[in-house]
Short mmCIF file of C-alpha atoms in Angstrom, two decimals:
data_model
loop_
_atom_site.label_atom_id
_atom_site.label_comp_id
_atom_site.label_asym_id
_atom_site.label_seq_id
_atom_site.Cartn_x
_atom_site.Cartn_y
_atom_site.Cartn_z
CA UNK A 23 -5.60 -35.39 20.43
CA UNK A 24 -4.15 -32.11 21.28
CA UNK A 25 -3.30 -29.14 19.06
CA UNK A 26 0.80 -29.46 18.25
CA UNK A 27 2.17 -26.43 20.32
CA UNK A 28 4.90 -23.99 19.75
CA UNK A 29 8.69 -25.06 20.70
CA UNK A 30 11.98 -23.61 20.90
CA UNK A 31 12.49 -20.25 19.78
CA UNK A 32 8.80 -20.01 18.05
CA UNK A 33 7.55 -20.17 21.36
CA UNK A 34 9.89 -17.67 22.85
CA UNK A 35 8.88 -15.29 20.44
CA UNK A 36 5.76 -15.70 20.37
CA UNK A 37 5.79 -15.56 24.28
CA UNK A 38 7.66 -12.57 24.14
CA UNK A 39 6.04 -10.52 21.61
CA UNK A 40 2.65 -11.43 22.31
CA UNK A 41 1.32 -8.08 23.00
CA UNK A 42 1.72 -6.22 19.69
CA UNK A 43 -0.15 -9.36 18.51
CA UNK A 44 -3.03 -8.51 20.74
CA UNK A 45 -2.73 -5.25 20.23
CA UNK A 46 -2.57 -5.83 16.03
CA UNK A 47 -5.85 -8.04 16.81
CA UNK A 48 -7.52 -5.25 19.11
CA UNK A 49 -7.11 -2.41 16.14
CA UNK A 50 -8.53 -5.00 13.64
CA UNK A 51 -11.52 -5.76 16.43
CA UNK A 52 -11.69 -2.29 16.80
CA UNK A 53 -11.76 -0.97 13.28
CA UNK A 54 -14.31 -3.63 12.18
CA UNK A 55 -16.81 -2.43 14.93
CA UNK A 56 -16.25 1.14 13.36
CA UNK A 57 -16.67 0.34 10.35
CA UNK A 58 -19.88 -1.82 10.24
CA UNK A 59 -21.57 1.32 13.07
CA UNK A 60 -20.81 3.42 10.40
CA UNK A 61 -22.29 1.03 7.67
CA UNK A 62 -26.17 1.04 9.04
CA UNK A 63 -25.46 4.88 10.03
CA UNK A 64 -25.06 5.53 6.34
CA UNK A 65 -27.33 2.86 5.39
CA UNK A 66 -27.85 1.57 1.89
CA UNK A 67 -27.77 4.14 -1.21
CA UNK A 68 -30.49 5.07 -2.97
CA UNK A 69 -31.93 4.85 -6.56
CA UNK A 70 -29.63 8.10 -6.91
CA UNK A 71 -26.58 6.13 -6.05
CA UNK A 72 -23.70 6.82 -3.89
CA UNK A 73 -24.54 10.40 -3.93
CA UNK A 74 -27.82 9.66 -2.59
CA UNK A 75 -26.44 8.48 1.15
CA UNK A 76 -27.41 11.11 4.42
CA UNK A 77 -24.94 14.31 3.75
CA UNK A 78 -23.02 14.46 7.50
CA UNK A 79 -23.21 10.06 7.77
CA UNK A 80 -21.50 10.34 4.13
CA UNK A 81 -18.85 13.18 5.13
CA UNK A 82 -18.27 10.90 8.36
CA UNK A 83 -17.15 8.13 6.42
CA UNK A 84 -15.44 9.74 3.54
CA UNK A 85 -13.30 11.26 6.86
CA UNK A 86 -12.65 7.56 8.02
CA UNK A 87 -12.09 6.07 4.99
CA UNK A 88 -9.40 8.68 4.21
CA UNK A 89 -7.61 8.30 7.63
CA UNK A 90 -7.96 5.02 7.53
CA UNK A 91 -6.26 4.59 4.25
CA UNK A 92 -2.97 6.51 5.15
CA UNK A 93 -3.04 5.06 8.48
CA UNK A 94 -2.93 1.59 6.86
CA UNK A 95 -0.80 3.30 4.10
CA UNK A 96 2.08 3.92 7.25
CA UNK A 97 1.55 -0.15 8.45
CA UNK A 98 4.80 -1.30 6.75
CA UNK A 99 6.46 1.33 7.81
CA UNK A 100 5.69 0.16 11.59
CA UNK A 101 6.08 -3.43 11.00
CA UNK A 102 9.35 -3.30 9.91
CA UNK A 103 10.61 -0.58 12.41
CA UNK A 104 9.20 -3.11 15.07
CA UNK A 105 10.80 -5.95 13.27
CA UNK A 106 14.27 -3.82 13.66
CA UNK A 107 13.73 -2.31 16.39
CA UNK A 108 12.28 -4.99 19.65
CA UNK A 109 12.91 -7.87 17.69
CA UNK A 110 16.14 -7.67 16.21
CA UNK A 111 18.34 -5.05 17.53
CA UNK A 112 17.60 -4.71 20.83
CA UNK A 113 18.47 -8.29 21.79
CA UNK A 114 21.72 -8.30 19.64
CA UNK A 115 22.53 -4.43 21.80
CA UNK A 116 21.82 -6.32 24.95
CA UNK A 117 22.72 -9.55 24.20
CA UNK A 118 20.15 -11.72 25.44
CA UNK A 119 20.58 -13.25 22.11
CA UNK A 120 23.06 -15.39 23.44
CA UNK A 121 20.37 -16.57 26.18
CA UNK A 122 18.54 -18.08 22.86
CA UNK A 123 21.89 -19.77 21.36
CA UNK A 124 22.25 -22.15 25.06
CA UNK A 125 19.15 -23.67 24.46
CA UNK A 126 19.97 -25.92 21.67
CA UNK A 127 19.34 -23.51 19.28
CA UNK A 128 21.65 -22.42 16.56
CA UNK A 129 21.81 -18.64 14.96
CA UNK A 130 19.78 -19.84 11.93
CA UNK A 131 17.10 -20.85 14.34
CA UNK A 132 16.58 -17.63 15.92
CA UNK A 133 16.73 -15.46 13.19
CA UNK A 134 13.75 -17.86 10.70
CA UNK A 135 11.66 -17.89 14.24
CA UNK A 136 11.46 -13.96 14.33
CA UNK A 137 10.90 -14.19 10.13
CA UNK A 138 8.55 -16.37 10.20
CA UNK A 139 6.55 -15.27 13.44
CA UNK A 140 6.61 -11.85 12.37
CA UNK A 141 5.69 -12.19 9.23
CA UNK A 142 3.39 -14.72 9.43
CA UNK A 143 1.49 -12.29 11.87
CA UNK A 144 2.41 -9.08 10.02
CA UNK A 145 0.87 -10.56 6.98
CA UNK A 146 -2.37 -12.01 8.21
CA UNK A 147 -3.01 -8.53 10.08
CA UNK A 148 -2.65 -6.91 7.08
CA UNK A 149 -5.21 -9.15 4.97
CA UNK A 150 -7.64 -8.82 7.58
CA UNK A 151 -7.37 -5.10 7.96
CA UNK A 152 -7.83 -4.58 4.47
CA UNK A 153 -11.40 -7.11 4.51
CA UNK A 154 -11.97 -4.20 6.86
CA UNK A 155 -10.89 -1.29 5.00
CA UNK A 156 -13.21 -2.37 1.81
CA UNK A 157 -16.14 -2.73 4.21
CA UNK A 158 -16.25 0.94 4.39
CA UNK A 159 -14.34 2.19 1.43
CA UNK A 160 -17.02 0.80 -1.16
CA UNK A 161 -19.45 3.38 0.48
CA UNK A 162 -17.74 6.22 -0.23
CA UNK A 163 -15.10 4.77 -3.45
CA UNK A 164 -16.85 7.36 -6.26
CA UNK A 165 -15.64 10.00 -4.54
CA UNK A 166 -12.44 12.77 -5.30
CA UNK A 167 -9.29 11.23 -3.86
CA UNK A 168 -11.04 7.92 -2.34
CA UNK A 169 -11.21 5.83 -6.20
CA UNK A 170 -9.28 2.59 -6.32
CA UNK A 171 -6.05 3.97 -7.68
CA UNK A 172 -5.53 6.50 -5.54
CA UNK A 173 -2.37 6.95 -2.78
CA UNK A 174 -3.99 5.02 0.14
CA UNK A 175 -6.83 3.38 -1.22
CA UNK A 176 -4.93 1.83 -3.51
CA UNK A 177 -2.57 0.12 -1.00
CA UNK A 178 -5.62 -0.59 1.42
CA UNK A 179 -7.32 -2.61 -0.42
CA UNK A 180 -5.67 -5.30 -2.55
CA UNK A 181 -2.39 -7.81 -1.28
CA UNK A 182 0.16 -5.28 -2.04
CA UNK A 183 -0.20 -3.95 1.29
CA UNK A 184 0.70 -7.39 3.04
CA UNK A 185 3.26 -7.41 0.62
CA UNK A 186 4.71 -3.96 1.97
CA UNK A 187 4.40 -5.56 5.11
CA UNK A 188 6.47 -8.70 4.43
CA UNK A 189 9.10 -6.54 3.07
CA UNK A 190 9.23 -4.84 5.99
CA UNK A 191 9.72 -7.37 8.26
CA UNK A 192 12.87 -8.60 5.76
CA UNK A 193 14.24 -5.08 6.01
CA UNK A 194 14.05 -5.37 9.65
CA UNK A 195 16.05 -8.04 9.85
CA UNK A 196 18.73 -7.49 7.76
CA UNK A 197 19.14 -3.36 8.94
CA UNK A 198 18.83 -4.58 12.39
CA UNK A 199 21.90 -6.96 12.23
CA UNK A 200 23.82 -4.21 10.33
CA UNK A 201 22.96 -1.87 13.07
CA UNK A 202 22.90 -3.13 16.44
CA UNK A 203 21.08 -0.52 17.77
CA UNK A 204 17.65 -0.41 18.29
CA UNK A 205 16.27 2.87 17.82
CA UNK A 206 18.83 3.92 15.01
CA UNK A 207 17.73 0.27 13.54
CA UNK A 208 13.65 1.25 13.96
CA UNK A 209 14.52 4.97 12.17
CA UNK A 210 16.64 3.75 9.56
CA UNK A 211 14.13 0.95 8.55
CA UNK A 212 11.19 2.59 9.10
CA UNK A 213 12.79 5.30 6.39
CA UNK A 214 14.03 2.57 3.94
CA UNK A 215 10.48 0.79 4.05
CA UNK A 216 8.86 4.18 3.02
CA UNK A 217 11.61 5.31 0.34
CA UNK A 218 10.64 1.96 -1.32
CA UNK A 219 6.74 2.17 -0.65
CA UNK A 220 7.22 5.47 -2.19
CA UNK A 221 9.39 4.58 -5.20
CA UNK A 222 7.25 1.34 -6.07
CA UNK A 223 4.30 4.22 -5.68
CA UNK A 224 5.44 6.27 -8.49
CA UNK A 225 6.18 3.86 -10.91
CA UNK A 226 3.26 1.61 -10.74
CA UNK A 227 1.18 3.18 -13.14
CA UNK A 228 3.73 2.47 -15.70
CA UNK A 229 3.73 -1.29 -15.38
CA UNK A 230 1.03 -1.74 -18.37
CA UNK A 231 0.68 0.43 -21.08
CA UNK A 232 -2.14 3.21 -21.05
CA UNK A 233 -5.21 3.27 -23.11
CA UNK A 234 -6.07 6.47 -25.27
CA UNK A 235 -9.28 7.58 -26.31
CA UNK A 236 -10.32 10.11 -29.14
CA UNK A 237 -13.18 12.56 -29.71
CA UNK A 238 -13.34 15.20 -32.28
CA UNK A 239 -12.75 18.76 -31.47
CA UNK A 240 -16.13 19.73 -30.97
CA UNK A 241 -17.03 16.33 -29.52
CA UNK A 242 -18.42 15.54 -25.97
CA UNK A 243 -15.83 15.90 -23.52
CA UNK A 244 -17.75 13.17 -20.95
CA UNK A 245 -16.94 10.37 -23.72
CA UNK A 246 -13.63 10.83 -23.72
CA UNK A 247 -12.76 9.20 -20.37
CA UNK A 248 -14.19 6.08 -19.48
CA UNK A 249 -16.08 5.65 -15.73
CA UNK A 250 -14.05 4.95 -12.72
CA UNK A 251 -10.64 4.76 -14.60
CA UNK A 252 -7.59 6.47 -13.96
CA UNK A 253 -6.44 9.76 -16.75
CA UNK A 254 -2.72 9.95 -17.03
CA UNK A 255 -2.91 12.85 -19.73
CA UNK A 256 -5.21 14.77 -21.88
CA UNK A 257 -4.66 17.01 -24.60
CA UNK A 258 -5.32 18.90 -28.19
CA UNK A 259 -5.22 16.55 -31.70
CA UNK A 260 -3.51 17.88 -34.71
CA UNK A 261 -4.73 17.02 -38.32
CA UNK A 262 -1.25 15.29 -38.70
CA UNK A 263 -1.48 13.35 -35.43
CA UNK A 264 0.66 15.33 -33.16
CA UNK A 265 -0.30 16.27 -29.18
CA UNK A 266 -0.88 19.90 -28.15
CA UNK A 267 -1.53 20.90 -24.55
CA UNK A 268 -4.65 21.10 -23.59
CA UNK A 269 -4.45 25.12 -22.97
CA UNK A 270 -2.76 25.63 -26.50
CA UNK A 271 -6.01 26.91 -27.95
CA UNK A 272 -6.86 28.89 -25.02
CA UNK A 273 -3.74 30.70 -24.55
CA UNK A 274 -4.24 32.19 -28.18
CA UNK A 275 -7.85 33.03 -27.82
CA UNK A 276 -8.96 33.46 -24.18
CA UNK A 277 -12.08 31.57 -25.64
CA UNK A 278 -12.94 27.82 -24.19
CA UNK A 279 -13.95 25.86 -27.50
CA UNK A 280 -11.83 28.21 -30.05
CA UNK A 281 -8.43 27.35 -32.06
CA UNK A 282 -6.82 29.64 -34.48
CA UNK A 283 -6.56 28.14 -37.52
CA UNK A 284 -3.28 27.79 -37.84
CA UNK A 285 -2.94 25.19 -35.35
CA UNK A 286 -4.55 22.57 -36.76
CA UNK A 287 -6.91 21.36 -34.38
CA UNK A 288 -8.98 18.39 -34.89
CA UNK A 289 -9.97 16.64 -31.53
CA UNK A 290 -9.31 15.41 -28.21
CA UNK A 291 -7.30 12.64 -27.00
CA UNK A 292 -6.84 11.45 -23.51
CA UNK A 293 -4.80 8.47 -22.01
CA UNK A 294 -5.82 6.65 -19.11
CA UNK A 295 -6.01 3.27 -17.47
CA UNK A 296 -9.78 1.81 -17.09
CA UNK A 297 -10.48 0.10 -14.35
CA UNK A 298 -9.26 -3.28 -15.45
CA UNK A 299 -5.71 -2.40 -14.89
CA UNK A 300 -6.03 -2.45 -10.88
CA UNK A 301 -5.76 -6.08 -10.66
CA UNK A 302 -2.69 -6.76 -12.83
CA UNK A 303 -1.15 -3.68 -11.73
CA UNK A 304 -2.05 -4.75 -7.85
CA UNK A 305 -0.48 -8.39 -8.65
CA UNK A 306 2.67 -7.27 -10.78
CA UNK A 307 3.63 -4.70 -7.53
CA UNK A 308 2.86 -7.65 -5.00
CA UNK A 309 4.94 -9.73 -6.54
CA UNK A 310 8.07 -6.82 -7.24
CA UNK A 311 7.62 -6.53 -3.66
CA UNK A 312 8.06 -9.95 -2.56
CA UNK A 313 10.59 -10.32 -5.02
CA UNK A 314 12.93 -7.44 -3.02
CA UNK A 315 11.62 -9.11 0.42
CA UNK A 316 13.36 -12.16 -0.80
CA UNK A 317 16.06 -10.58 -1.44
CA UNK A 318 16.67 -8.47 1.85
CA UNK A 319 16.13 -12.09 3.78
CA UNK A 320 18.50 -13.77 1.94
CA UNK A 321 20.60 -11.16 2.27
CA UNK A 322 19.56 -10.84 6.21
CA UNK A 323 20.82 -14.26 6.79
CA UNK A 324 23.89 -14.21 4.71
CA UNK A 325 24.98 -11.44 7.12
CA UNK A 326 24.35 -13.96 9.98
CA UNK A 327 26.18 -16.40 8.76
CA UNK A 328 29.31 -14.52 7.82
CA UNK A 329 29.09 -13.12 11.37
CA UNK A 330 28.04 -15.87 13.77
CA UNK A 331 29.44 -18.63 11.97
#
């Protein structure tokens, strides 16, 4: 019995678009090979821990991982300006969409074959890149700039980022029916993709409530923030409970450890999220993501049907 094959306008676009899908599988290939190369280079860390691994093997990956992570960081961005662009706009510019519409197919048709192409292949690229990403990024994830809930990192290695890329191909379709034109469409979605990215960005640390931790004034600082968690803000303790900064002493008396006594001071307090928060915060953005993809194809093939009919 023979594997069902692809008709109608799946095939088409498949068959037409078939070489960014080799060429999404080639980076994945590609990226995987350079990844586990640079896995036995490093090796395996020592009693020491991470710290422990070969200096210039370590400084190689940290270099990779942090590329690697805006360059994944930038894939929604592409997808949907591809989505717009090729896909989209430049058959309703030239109208070889019409081509589609004599073959029994219907407006409807066309437009949930590029959706659901697209993002079917957007989305599985994505996953697989980021099995890749976390390959190397566990090597080198203690380090400044390169922890779990940092820019980058944070997006290459949990489902938000095939999220991001889902939305993307939504956007696509909706600003390249507005537009028509296909590399005002790729600009304008590749922009609108980011502005949200970056919007989402900013605001997903608020999504659960911090965690604050307390030490007395003369306390030890390293207990005050807990390993491999994220600080949102630190500061000076009052005896009646109310938040200095954390230079207030400092600026009186040019001495680290010192407080006049008329400020007060009794301790420490910092506010952070541990660890625990990446998970809920990486599901709650995934599905505020989806949630506006939705939207923006629903909306993407309202505008088809109020224009073709």
């Amino acid at each position: 019995m023979s594997a069902p094959a692809l008709r109608g306008p799946y095939w088409a676009t498949v068959r037409q678009h078939r070489h960014a899908a080799w060429a999404l599988t080639a980076l994945t290939a590609a990226g995987l090979a350079a990844v586990a190369a640079l896995r036995v280079w490093v090796g395996d860390p020592g009693p020491e821990g991470p710290f422990a691994f070969p200096a210039r093997a370590h400084r190689v990956m940290r270099l990779c991982m942090e590329y690697g992570g805006t360059g994944l960081l930038l894939l929604p961005l592409l997808v949907g300006a591809f989505v717009a662009g090729p896909m989209t706009a430049r058959e309703l510019e030239s109208g070889t969409w019409r081509l589609a519409l004599t073959q029994s197919t219907t407006p409807r048709a066309w437009l949930g074959a590029k959706v659901l192409v697209a993002g079917l292949v957007s989305a599985l690229g994505a996953s697989a890149l980021v099995l890749v990403y976390r390959l190397g990024w566990t090597r080198v994830s203690a380090t400044w700039q390169l922890t779990r809930f940092d820019r980058g990192p944070y997006e290459a290695t949990g489902p938000v980022l095939a999220a991001y890329c889902l939305l993307g191909v939504a956007l696509g379709v909706l600003v390249g029916q507005l537009l028509r034109r296909t590399v005002v469409a790729m600009a304008a979605t590749g922009l609108l993709t980011g502005l949200v990215l970056l919007g989402i960005g900013a605001l997903r640390w608020s999504f659960l409530p911090v965690q604050t931790n307390t030490i007395p004034f003369g306390g030890n600082p390293a207990k005050l923030l807990p390993p491999d968690s994220l600080l949102v803000d630190t500061g000076l303790l009052t005896a009646t409970g109310s938040r200095l900064p954390n230079q207030a002493c400092f600026e009186r008396t040019r001495t680290m450890g010192v407080c006049p006594a008329d400020l007060n001071v009794t301790g420490r307090y910092a506010d952070f999220h541990p660890a625990s928060h990446y998970w809920p915060t990486q599901l709650i953005e995934t599905a505020l993501v989806l949630a506006l993809a939705a939207a923006a194809l629903y909306a993407a093939f309202r505008v088809l049907r109020a224009r073709r009919g």
